[in-house]
mmCIF file of C-alpha atoms in Angstrom:
data_model
loop_
_atom_site.group_PDB
_atom_site.id
_atom_site.type_symbol
_atom_site.label_atom_id
_atom_site.label_comp_id
_atom_site.label_asym_id
_atom_site.label_seq_id
_atom_site.Cartn_x
_atom_site.Cartn_y
_atom_site.Cartn_z
ATOM 1 C CA UNK A 1 0.000 0.000 0.000
ATOM 2 C CA UNK A 2 1.374 3.399 -1.004
ATOM 3 C CA UNK A 3 0.023 6.934 -0.655
ATOM 4 C CA UNK A 4 1.804 10.042 -1.967
ATOM 5 C CA UNK A 5 0.920 13.497 -0.655
ATOM 6 C CA UNK A 6 -0.922 15.774 -3.097
ATOM 7 C CA UNK A 7 2.088 18.118 -3.167
ATOM 8 C CA UNK A 8 4.298 15.109 -4.036
ATOM 9 C CA UNK A 9 6.815 15.781 -1.250
ATOM 10 C CA UNK A 10 5.982 12.846 1.046
ATOM 11 C CA UNK A 11 5.176 9.169 0.651
ATOM 12 C CA UNK A 12 3.698 6.730 3.156
ATOM 13 C CA UNK A 13 4.120 3.006 2.522
ATOM 14 C CA UNK A 14 2.268 0.219 4.303
ATOM 15 C CA UNK A 15 4.537 -2.764 4.901
ATOM 16 C CA UNK A 16 4.298 -6.178 6.521
ATOM 17 C CA UNK A 17 5.601 -4.667 9.754
ATOM 18 C CA UNK A 18 4.026 -1.183 9.827
ATOM 19 C CA UNK A 19 4.272 2.138 8.004
ATOM 20 C CA UNK A 20 7.305 3.763 6.434
ATOM 21 C CA UNK A 21 7.539 7.504 5.703
ATOM 22 C CA UNK A 22 9.736 8.756 2.853
ATOM 23 C CA UNK A 23 10.645 12.423 2.453
ATOM 24 C CA UNK A 24 10.741 12.597 -1.352
ATOM 25 C CA UNK A 25 13.024 15.659 -1.354
ATOM 26 C CA UNK A 26 15.800 14.219 0.776
ATOM 27 C CA UNK A 27 14.901 10.507 0.378
ATOM 28 C CA UNK A 28 15.183 10.106 4.148
ATOM 29 C CA UNK A 29 13.203 7.049 5.287
ATOM 30 C CA UNK A 30 11.567 6.839 8.724
ATOM 31 C CA UNK A 31 9.713 3.889 10.253
ATOM 32 C CA UNK A 32 6.484 4.758 12.084
ATOM 33 C CA UNK A 33 5.614 2.476 14.992
ATOM 34 C CA UNK A 34 2.074 1.186 14.408
ATOM 35 C CA UNK A 35 2.242 -2.141 16.232
ATOM 36 C CA UNK A 36 1.138 -4.192 13.204
ATOM 37 C CA UNK A 37 1.605 -4.460 9.456
ATOM 38 C CA UNK A 38 -0.385 -2.177 7.154
ATOM 39 C CA UNK A 39 -2.506 -3.301 4.213
ATOM 40 C CA UNK A 40 -4.113 -0.015 3.118
ATOM 41 C CA UNK A 41 -3.144 3.633 3.544
ATOM 42 C CA UNK A 42 -4.581 7.032 2.602
ATOM 43 C CA UNK A 43 -3.331 10.596 3.125
ATOM 44 C CA UNK A 44 -5.846 13.411 3.544
ATOM 45 C CA UNK A 45 -6.068 15.995 0.747
ATOM 46 C CA UNK A 46 -4.846 18.707 3.142
ATOM 47 C CA UNK A 47 -1.899 16.435 4.056
ATOM 48 C CA UNK A 48 -2.422 16.709 7.825
ATOM 49 C CA UNK A 49 -3.359 13.088 8.578
ATOM 50 C CA UNK A 50 -2.690 9.607 7.248
ATOM 51 C CA UNK A 51 -5.130 6.757 7.833
ATOM 52 C CA UNK A 52 -3.479 3.340 7.970
ATOM 53 C CA UNK A 53 -5.523 0.162 8.112
ATOM 54 C CA UNK A 54 -3.500 -2.448 9.952
ATOM 55 C CA UNK A 55 -3.565 -6.225 9.546
ATOM 56 C CA UNK A 56 -4.825 -6.581 13.124
ATOM 57 C CA UNK A 57 -8.072 -4.725 12.278
ATOM 58 C CA UNK A 58 -7.036 -1.383 13.721
ATOM 59 C CA UNK A 59 -7.431 1.899 11.838
ATOM 60 C CA UNK A 60 -4.774 4.342 13.007
ATOM 61 C CA UNK A 61 -4.484 8.063 12.441
ATOM 62 C CA UNK A 62 -0.940 9.323 11.920
ATOM 63 C CA UNK A 63 -0.188 13.025 12.371
ATOM 64 C CA UNK A 64 1.297 14.134 9.029
ATOM 65 C CA UNK A 65 1.742 17.814 9.876
ATOM 66 C CA UNK A 66 5.432 18.775 9.545
ATOM 67 C CA UNK A 67 6.587 20.688 12.606
ATOM 68 C CA UNK A 68 4.042 19.050 14.879
ATOM 69 C CA UNK A 69 5.452 17.415 18.022
ATOM 70 C CA UNK A 70 3.443 14.338 16.993
ATOM 71 C CA UNK A 71 4.637 14.349 13.364
ATOM 72 C CA UNK A 72 4.618 10.776 12.035
ATOM 73 C CA UNK A 73 3.204 9.382 15.273
ATOM 74 C CA UNK A 74 -0.052 7.521 15.819
ATOM 75 C CA UNK A 75 -2.494 9.932 17.474
ATOM 76 C CA UNK A 76 -5.795 7.987 17.300
ATOM 77 C CA UNK A 77 -6.866 4.363 16.887
ATOM 78 C CA UNK A 78 -10.198 2.632 16.290
ATOM 79 C CA UNK A 79 -10.969 -1.081 16.001
ATOM 80 C CA UNK A 80 -12.540 -1.900 12.613
ATOM 81 C CA UNK A 81 -12.689 -5.685 12.981
ATOM 82 C CA UNK A 82 -10.619 -8.445 11.443
ATOM 83 C CA UNK A 83 -12.365 -8.311 8.040
ATOM 84 C CA UNK A 84 -11.329 -4.747 7.169
ATOM 85 C CA UNK A 85 -9.225 -4.503 4.020
ATOM 86 C CA UNK A 86 -9.142 -0.986 2.521
ATOM 87 C CA UNK A 87 -9.479 2.667 3.562
ATOM 88 C CA UNK A 88 -10.170 5.849 1.619
ATOM 89 C CA UNK A 89 -10.765 9.471 2.677
ATOM 90 C CA UNK A 90 -13.480 11.668 1.152
ATOM 91 C CA UNK A 91 -12.277 14.729 -0.820
ATOM 92 C CA UNK A 92 -13.731 17.056 1.837
ATOM 93 C CA UNK A 93 -11.849 15.089 4.536
ATOM 94 C CA UNK A 94 -15.028 14.648 6.571
ATOM 95 C CA UNK A 95 -15.376 10.877 6.170
ATOM 96 C CA UNK A 96 -13.279 7.725 6.016
ATOM 97 C CA UNK A 97 -14.576 4.648 4.209
ATOM 98 C CA UNK A 98 -13.399 1.194 5.320
ATOM 99 C CA UNK A 99 -14.313 -2.001 3.461
ATOM 100 C CA UNK A 100 -15.069 -4.981 5.676
ATOM 101 C CA UNK A 101 -15.765 -8.617 4.849
ATOM 102 C CA UNK A 102 -17.318 -8.861 8.341
ATOM 103 C CA UNK A 103 -20.913 -8.326 7.191
ATOM 104 C CA UNK A 104 -19.888 -7.411 3.606
ATOM 105 C CA UNK A 105 -20.103 -3.681 4.245
ATOM 106 C CA UNK A 106 -18.358 -0.366 3.937
ATOM 107 C CA UNK A 107 -18.114 1.268 7.356
ATOM 108 C CA UNK A 108 -18.245 5.063 7.267
ATOM 109 C CA UNK A 109 -16.335 6.977 9.946
ATOM 110 C CA UNK A 110 -16.753 10.679 10.616
ATOM 111 C CA UNK A 111 -13.360 12.399 10.869
ATOM 112 C CA UNK A 112 -13.255 15.291 13.312
ATOM 113 C CA UNK A 113 -10.050 17.284 13.415
ATOM 114 C CA UNK A 114 -9.551 20.017 15.974
ATOM 115 C CA UNK A 115 -6.539 22.236 16.332
ATOM 116 C CA UNK A 116 -4.485 21.822 19.462
ATOM 117 C CA UNK A 117 -3.994 25.486 20.261
ATOM 118 C CA UNK A 118 -3.645 27.149 23.623
ATOM 119 C CA UNK A 119 -3.785 30.788 24.609
ATOM 120 C CA UNK A 120 -0.079 30.989 25.289
ATOM 121 C CA UNK A 121 1.324 28.451 22.835
ATOM 122 C CA UNK A 122 0.767 27.093 19.357
ATOM 123 C CA UNK A 123 1.127 23.367 18.852
ATOM 124 C CA UNK A 124 0.701 22.366 15.208
ATOM 125 C CA UNK A 125 -1.083 19.206 14.182
ATOM 126 C CA UNK A 126 -4.652 18.029 14.530
ATOM 127 C CA UNK A 127 -6.317 16.166 17.348
ATOM 128 C CA UNK A 128 -8.477 13.609 15.552
ATOM 129 C CA UNK A 129 -11.491 11.480 16.450
ATOM 130 C CA UNK A 130 -13.101 8.792 14.299
ATOM 131 C CA UNK A 131 -16.764 7.885 14.894
ATOM 132 C CA UNK A 132 -18.695 5.167 13.057
ATOM 133 C CA UNK A 133 -21.704 6.927 11.483
ATOM 134 C CA UNK A 134 -22.998 4.572 8.772
ATOM 135 C CA UNK A 135 -22.738 1.091 7.324
ATOM 136 C CA UNK A 136 -23.295 0.525 3.592
ATOM 137 C CA UNK A 137 -24.058 -3.037 2.407
ATOM 138 C CA UNK A 138 -21.969 -4.170 -0.596
ATOM 139 C CA UNK A 139 -21.083 -7.471 -2.349
ATOM 140 C CA UNK A 140 -19.275 -10.430 -0.832
ATOM 141 C CA UNK A 141 -15.790 -9.862 0.606
ATOM 142 C CA UNK A 142 -15.248 -6.211 -0.361
ATOM 143 C CA UNK A 143 -11.562 -5.839 -1.104
ATOM 144 C CA UNK A 144 -10.934 -2.233 -2.147
ATOM 145 C CA UNK A 145 -12.626 1.145 -2.426
ATOM 146 C CA UNK A 146 -12.064 4.216 -4.571
ATOM 147 C CA UNK A 147 -13.777 7.541 -3.906
ATOM 148 C CA UNK A 148 -14.114 10.097 -6.699
ATOM 149 C CA UNK A 149 -11.675 12.952 -5.980
ATOM 150 C CA UNK A 150 -14.039 15.467 -7.621
ATOM 151 C CA UNK A 151 -16.500 15.476 -4.745
ATOM 152 C CA UNK A 152 -19.231 13.971 -6.958
ATOM 153 C CA UNK A 153 -20.241 11.655 -4.137
ATOM 154 C CA UNK A 154 -19.548 8.417 -5.985
ATOM 155 C CA UNK A 155 -17.441 5.487 -4.894
ATOM 156 C CA UNK A 156 -16.578 2.069 -6.289
ATOM 157 C CA UNK A 157 -16.077 -1.067 -4.223
ATOM 158 C CA UNK A 158 -14.550 -4.232 -5.662
ATOM 159 C CA UNK A 159 -16.045 -7.386 -4.160
ATOM 160 C CA UNK A 160 -13.575 -10.281 -4.327
ATOM 161 C CA UNK A 161 -16.011 -12.883 -2.986
ATOM 162 C CA UNK A 162 -18.541 -12.658 -5.819
ATOM 163 C CA UNK A 163 -16.539 -10.899 -8.544
ATOM 164 C CA UNK A 164 -18.775 -7.822 -8.605
ATOM 165 C CA UNK A 165 -18.360 -4.078 -8.294
ATOM 166 C CA UNK A 166 -20.645 -1.991 -6.105
ATOM 167 C CA UNK A 167 -21.254 1.634 -7.025
ATOM 168 C CA UNK A 168 -22.069 3.643 -3.928
ATOM 169 C CA UNK A 169 -23.607 7.074 -3.685
ATOM 170 C CA UNK A 170 -22.052 8.802 -0.723
ATOM 171 C CA UNK A 171 -24.697 11.508 -0.424
ATOM 172 C CA UNK A 172 -27.005 10.906 2.541
ATOM 173 C CA UNK A 173 -28.597 8.452 2.705
ATOM 174 C CA UNK A 174 -25.889 6.215 1.197
ATOM 175 C CA UNK A 175 -27.084 4.005 -1.657
ATOM 176 C CA UNK A 176 -25.393 0.935 -3.155
ATOM 177 C CA UNK A 177 -25.941 -0.689 -6.574
ATOM 178 C CA UNK A 178 -24.109 -3.922 -7.388
ATOM 179 C CA UNK A 179 -23.255 -5.193 -10.854
#
């Protein structure tokens, strides 16, 4: 799993043992301690967070804000279950979509980022919470998900278990059509 920042200066790579960060300007490589291998990874369009879906069923949020004291550290975790296989972030950065063979669904998590700022000091980097807000039924054993970057509200889910593709409308209420 690989995700490159929109400004093409940073790359995050999911490996069998965790997540690796590569500064594409200097080619310096840093290992990020996640506690498990990573099968899917996505960087937010504003480049402040990375979502990494780990082999142990945990979705972790990595602070990707350069200069933050938590830069390239896990700042939030949520258990997605053992069947989770792919993660994608909506273009408006409000939602994360996680495919899961447990129930053959896409779980939708609300992403809430709040600045960590005090009256006397400025600490860059977001504080992040993830809250499960919806579950979208899809085909058998959903394996991957792609969200349109245009904000059109469409997504595609590949279903490995039955060889189908599910088109999902991400506008409330979510709607799924399988073919």
